[in-house]
PDB file of C-alpha atoms in Angstrom:
ATOM      1  CA  MET A   1     -65.944 -71.524 -47.790  1.00 60.00           C
ATOM      2  CA  ASN A   2     -62.942 -71.419 -50.051  1.00 72.00           C
ATOM      3  CA  CYS A   3     -62.401 -67.799 -49.133  1.00 72.00           C
ATOM      4  CA  PHE A   4     -62.602 -68.710 -45.490  1.00 72.00           C
ATOM      5  CA  LYS A   5     -59.950 -71.445 -45.932  1.00 73.00           C
ATOM      6  CA  VAL A   6     -57.697 -69.053 -47.836  1.00 73.00           C
ATOM      7  CA  PHE A   7     -58.180 -66.487 -45.096  1.00 72.00           C
ATOM      8  CA  ILE A   8     -57.255 -69.020 -42.369  1.00 74.00           C
ATOM      9  CA  VAL A   9     -54.207 -70.228 -44.299  1.00 73.00           C
ATOM     10  CA  THR A  10     -53.143 -66.628 -44.841  1.00 77.00           C
ATOM     11  CA  LEU A  11     -53.540 -65.925 -41.125  1.00 67.00           C
ATOM     12  CA  PHE A  12     -51.531 -69.028 -40.320  1.00 67.00           C
ATOM     13  CA  LEU A  13     -48.731 -67.962 -42.669  1.00 68.00           C
ATOM     14  CA  ILE A  14     -48.696 -64.414 -41.287  1.00 70.00           C
ATOM     15  CA  SER A  15     -48.554 -65.652 -37.696  1.00 67.00           C
ATOM     16  CA  SER A  16     -45.696 -68.005 -38.632  1.00 67.00           C
ATOM     17  CA  LEU A  17     -43.800 -65.121 -40.208  1.00 61.00           C
ATOM     18  CA  VAL A  18     -44.432 -62.935 -37.175  1.00 60.00           C
ATOM     19  CA  GLN A  19     -43.205 -65.657 -34.840  1.00 60.00           C
ATOM     20  CA  ALA A  20     -40.155 -66.196 -37.008  1.00 57.00           C
ATOM     21  CA  ASN A  21     -39.461 -62.464 -37.004  1.00 57.00           C
ATOM     22  CA  GLU A  22     -39.827 -62.340 -33.216  1.00 61.00           C
ATOM     23  CA  SER A  23     -37.403 -65.225 -32.860  1.00 67.00           C
ATOM     24  CA  THR A  24     -34.907 -63.498 -35.153  1.00 69.00           C
ATOM     25  CA  PHE A  25     -35.382 -60.251 -33.255  1.00 69.00           C
ATOM     26  CA  ASP A  26     -34.810 -62.021 -29.919  1.00 72.00           C
ATOM     27  CA  LYS A  27     -31.607 -63.601 -31.236  1.00 76.00           C
ATOM     28  CA  ALA A  28     -30.376 -60.281 -32.564  1.00 75.00           C
ATOM     29  CA  LYS A  29     -31.245 -58.591 -29.299  1.00 77.00           C
ATOM     30  CA  SER A  30     -29.441 -61.282 -27.308  1.00 84.00           C
ATOM     31  CA  GLU A  31     -26.350 -61.087 -29.516  1.00 85.00           C
ATOM     32  CA  THR A  32     -26.387 -57.301 -29.296  1.00 85.00           C
ATOM     33  CA  GLU A  33     -26.493 -57.464 -25.497  1.00 87.00           C
ATOM     34  CA  ILE A  34     -23.569 -59.916 -25.488  1.00 88.00           C
ATOM     35  CA  LEU A  35     -21.601 -57.671 -27.857  1.00 87.00           C
ATOM     36  CA  TRP A  36     -22.422 -54.612 -25.731  1.00 87.00           C
ATOM     37  CA  ASN A  37     -21.245 -56.344 -22.544  1.00 88.00           C
ATOM     38  CA  LYS A  38     -18.009 -57.435 -24.248  1.00 88.00           C
ATOM     39  CA  THR A  39     -17.487 -53.895 -25.512  1.00 87.00           C
ATOM     40  CA  LYS A  40     -18.009 -52.453 -22.021  1.00 87.00           C
ATOM     41  CA  SER A  41     -15.617 -54.905 -20.397  1.00 89.00           C
ATOM     42  CA  THR A  42     -12.963 -54.377 -23.088  1.00 89.00           C
ATOM     43  CA  THR A  43     -13.295 -50.618 -22.786  1.00 88.00           C
ATOM     44  CA  ALA A  44     -12.939 -50.833 -19.001  1.00 88.00           C
ATOM     45  CA  GLU A  45      -9.807 -52.962 -19.380  1.00 89.00           C
ATOM     46  CA  VAL A  46      -8.309 -50.543 -21.899  1.00 89.00           C
ATOM     47  CA  ILE A  47      -9.004 -47.600 -19.589  1.00 88.00           C
ATOM     48  CA  ASP A  48      -7.463 -49.427 -16.618  1.00 88.00           C
ATOM     49  CA  ASN A  49      -4.354 -50.358 -18.603  1.00 89.00           C
ATOM     50  CA  THR A  50      -4.045 -46.833 -19.956  1.00 89.00           C
ATOM     51  CA  SER A  51      -4.300 -45.277 -16.500  1.00 88.00           C
ATOM     52  CA  GLU A  52      -1.697 -47.716 -15.138  1.00 89.00           C
ATOM     53  CA  LYS A  53       0.718 -46.913 -17.962  1.00 89.00           C
ATOM     54  CA  ALA A  54       0.093 -43.182 -17.547  1.00 89.00           C
ATOM     55  CA  SER A  55       0.822 -43.497 -13.836  1.00 88.00           C
ATOM     56  CA  GLU A  56       4.059 -45.390 -14.538  1.00 89.00           C
ATOM     57  CA  PHE A  57       5.050 -42.797 -17.135  1.00 89.00           C
ATOM     58  CA  GLY A  58       4.274 -39.991 -14.679  1.00 89.00           C
ATOM     59  CA  LYS A  59       6.474 -41.578 -12.012  1.00 89.00           C
ATOM     60  CA  LYS A  60       9.332 -42.020 -14.484  1.00 89.00           C
ATOM     61  CA  ALA A  61       8.955 -38.439 -15.716  1.00 90.00           C
ATOM     62  CA  SER A  62       8.944 -37.163 -12.134  1.00 89.00           C
ATOM     63  CA  GLU A  63      12.108 -39.096 -11.299  1.00 90.00           C
ATOM     64  CA  PHE A  64      13.784 -37.860 -14.479  1.00 89.00           C
ATOM     65  CA  GLY A  65      12.794 -34.274 -13.634  1.00 88.00           C
ATOM     66  CA  ARG A  66      14.170 -34.620 -10.100  1.00 88.00           C
ATOM     67  CA  LYS A  67      17.495 -35.956 -11.384  1.00 89.00           C
ATOM     68  CA  THR A  68      17.669 -33.224 -14.003  1.00 88.00           C
ATOM     69  CA  ALA A  69      17.026 -30.559 -11.371  1.00 87.00           C
ATOM     70  CA  GLU A  70      19.791 -31.999  -9.172  1.00 87.00           C
ATOM     71  CA  ARG A  71      22.232 -32.050 -12.079  1.00 88.00           C
ATOM     72  CA  ALA A  72      21.278 -28.507 -13.059  1.00 88.00           C
ATOM     73  CA  LYS A  73      21.878 -27.345  -9.491  1.00 87.00           C
ATOM     74  CA  GLU A  74      25.283 -29.056  -9.422  1.00 88.00           C
ATOM     75  CA  THR A  75      26.184 -27.644 -12.826  1.00 89.00           C
ATOM     76  CA  GLY A  76      25.046 -24.171 -11.769  1.00 87.00           C
ATOM     77  CA  ALA A  77      27.194 -24.330  -8.626  1.00 88.00           C
ATOM     78  CA  THR A  78      30.213 -25.443 -10.680  1.00 89.00           C
ATOM     79  CA  VAL A  79      29.671 -22.689 -13.255  1.00 89.00           C
ATOM     80  CA  TRP A  80      29.293 -20.086 -10.492  1.00 90.00           C
ATOM     81  CA  LYS A  81      32.509 -21.273  -8.807  1.00 90.00           C
ATOM     82  CA  LYS A  82      34.428 -21.141 -12.093  1.00 90.00           C
ATOM     83  CA  THR A  83      32.961 -17.708 -12.892  1.00 90.00           C
ATOM     84  CA  LYS A  84      34.179 -16.394  -9.527  1.00 90.00           C
ATOM     85  CA  GLU A  85      37.625 -17.877 -10.181  1.00 90.00           C
ATOM     86  CA  VAL A  86      37.756 -16.206 -13.591  1.00 90.00           C
ATOM     87  CA  GLY A  87      36.598 -12.919 -12.059  1.00 88.00           C
ATOM     88  CA  ASN A  88      39.253 -13.118  -9.336  1.00 89.00           C
ATOM     89  CA  ALA A  89      41.916 -13.936 -11.908  1.00 88.00           C
ATOM     90  CA  ALA A  90      40.805 -10.980 -14.042  1.00 89.00           C
ATOM     91  CA  ALA A  91      40.907  -8.683 -10.996  1.00 88.00           C
ATOM     92  CA  ASP A  92      44.376  -9.980 -10.082  1.00 87.00           C
ATOM     93  CA  GLY A  93      45.512  -9.406 -13.652  1.00 87.00           C
ATOM     94  CA  ALA A  94      44.120  -5.880 -13.599  1.00 86.00           C
ATOM     95  CA  ARG A  95      45.880  -5.155 -10.286  1.00 84.00           C
ATOM     96  CA  ALA A  96      49.125  -6.538 -11.659  1.00 84.00           C
ATOM     97  CA  GLY A  97      48.757  -4.405 -14.774  1.00 82.00           C
ATOM     98  CA  ALA A  98      47.995  -1.286 -12.733  1.00 80.00           C
ATOM     99  CA  SER A  99      50.986  -2.016 -10.491  1.00 80.00           C
ATOM    100  CA  LYS A 100      53.214  -2.370 -13.536  1.00 77.00           C
ATOM    101  CA  ILE A 101      51.934   0.923 -14.928  1.00 76.00           C
ATOM    102  CA  ARG A 102      52.582   2.620 -11.571  1.00 73.00           C
ATOM    103  CA  SER A 103      56.110   1.240 -11.434  1.00 75.00           C
ATOM    104  CA  LEU A 104      56.799   2.579 -14.895  1.00 71.00           C
ATOM    105  CA  ALA A 105      55.247   5.944 -14.079  1.00 67.00           C
ATOM    106  CA  ASP A 106      57.148   6.466 -10.804  1.00 64.00           C
ATOM    107  CA  GLY A 107      59.290   9.135 -12.319  1.00 53.00           C
ATOM    108  CA  LYS A 108      56.335  11.498 -12.745  1.00 56.00           C
ATOM    109  CA  LYS A 109      54.750  13.567 -10.075  1.00 56.00           C
ATOM    110  CA  CYS A 110      51.525  12.027  -8.755  1.00 57.00           C
ATOM    111  CA  GLU A 111      48.446  14.079  -9.388  1.00 59.00           C
ATOM    112  CA  GLU A 112      45.381  13.591  -7.217  1.00 58.00           C
ATOM    113  CA  ASN A 113      43.004  12.681 -10.081  1.00 59.00           C
ATOM    114  CA  SER A 114      45.339  10.428 -12.062  1.00 60.00           C
ATOM    115  CA  ALA A 115      44.818   6.665 -12.264  1.00 59.00           C
ATOM    116  CA  THR A 116      48.415   5.953 -11.293  1.00 55.00           C
ATOM    117  CA  CYS A 117      48.066   7.752  -7.949  1.00 59.00           C
ATOM    118  CA  HIS A 118      45.621   5.311  -6.477  1.00 57.00           C
ATOM    119  CA  LYS A 119      48.273   3.017  -5.074  1.00 52.00           C
ATOM    120  CA  ASN A 120      46.884   0.344  -2.783  1.00 47.00           C
ATOM    121  CA  LYS A 121      43.429   1.963  -2.566  1.00 46.00           C
ATOM    122  CA  GLU A 122      41.790  -1.161  -3.900  1.00 45.00           C
TER     123      GLU A 122
END
């Protein structure tokens, strides 16, 4: 009978340990679910905030690019205008120089292939 009592006490202790382990497991499971839900909600918030900031950054970058393109167009037009002015001034200077050379070379007979004979052919 002593063995039987020891066996029953042992069974009682084992069942108590199993119940305690199940309770601990349930608590851990519950806390894990809570942690998981918090992690999901935090991750969703981070993703939402990140996408909002990326959208704002994209809009600002687009606006900056548009302004830069406008300024580049304006600058290009100004450079082209100044380049034409310089080209015209260079052509005028070349004409004036050729005219001066012609005036100095008037004493010589004009040959058909000479550079000084091309008066007013420009």
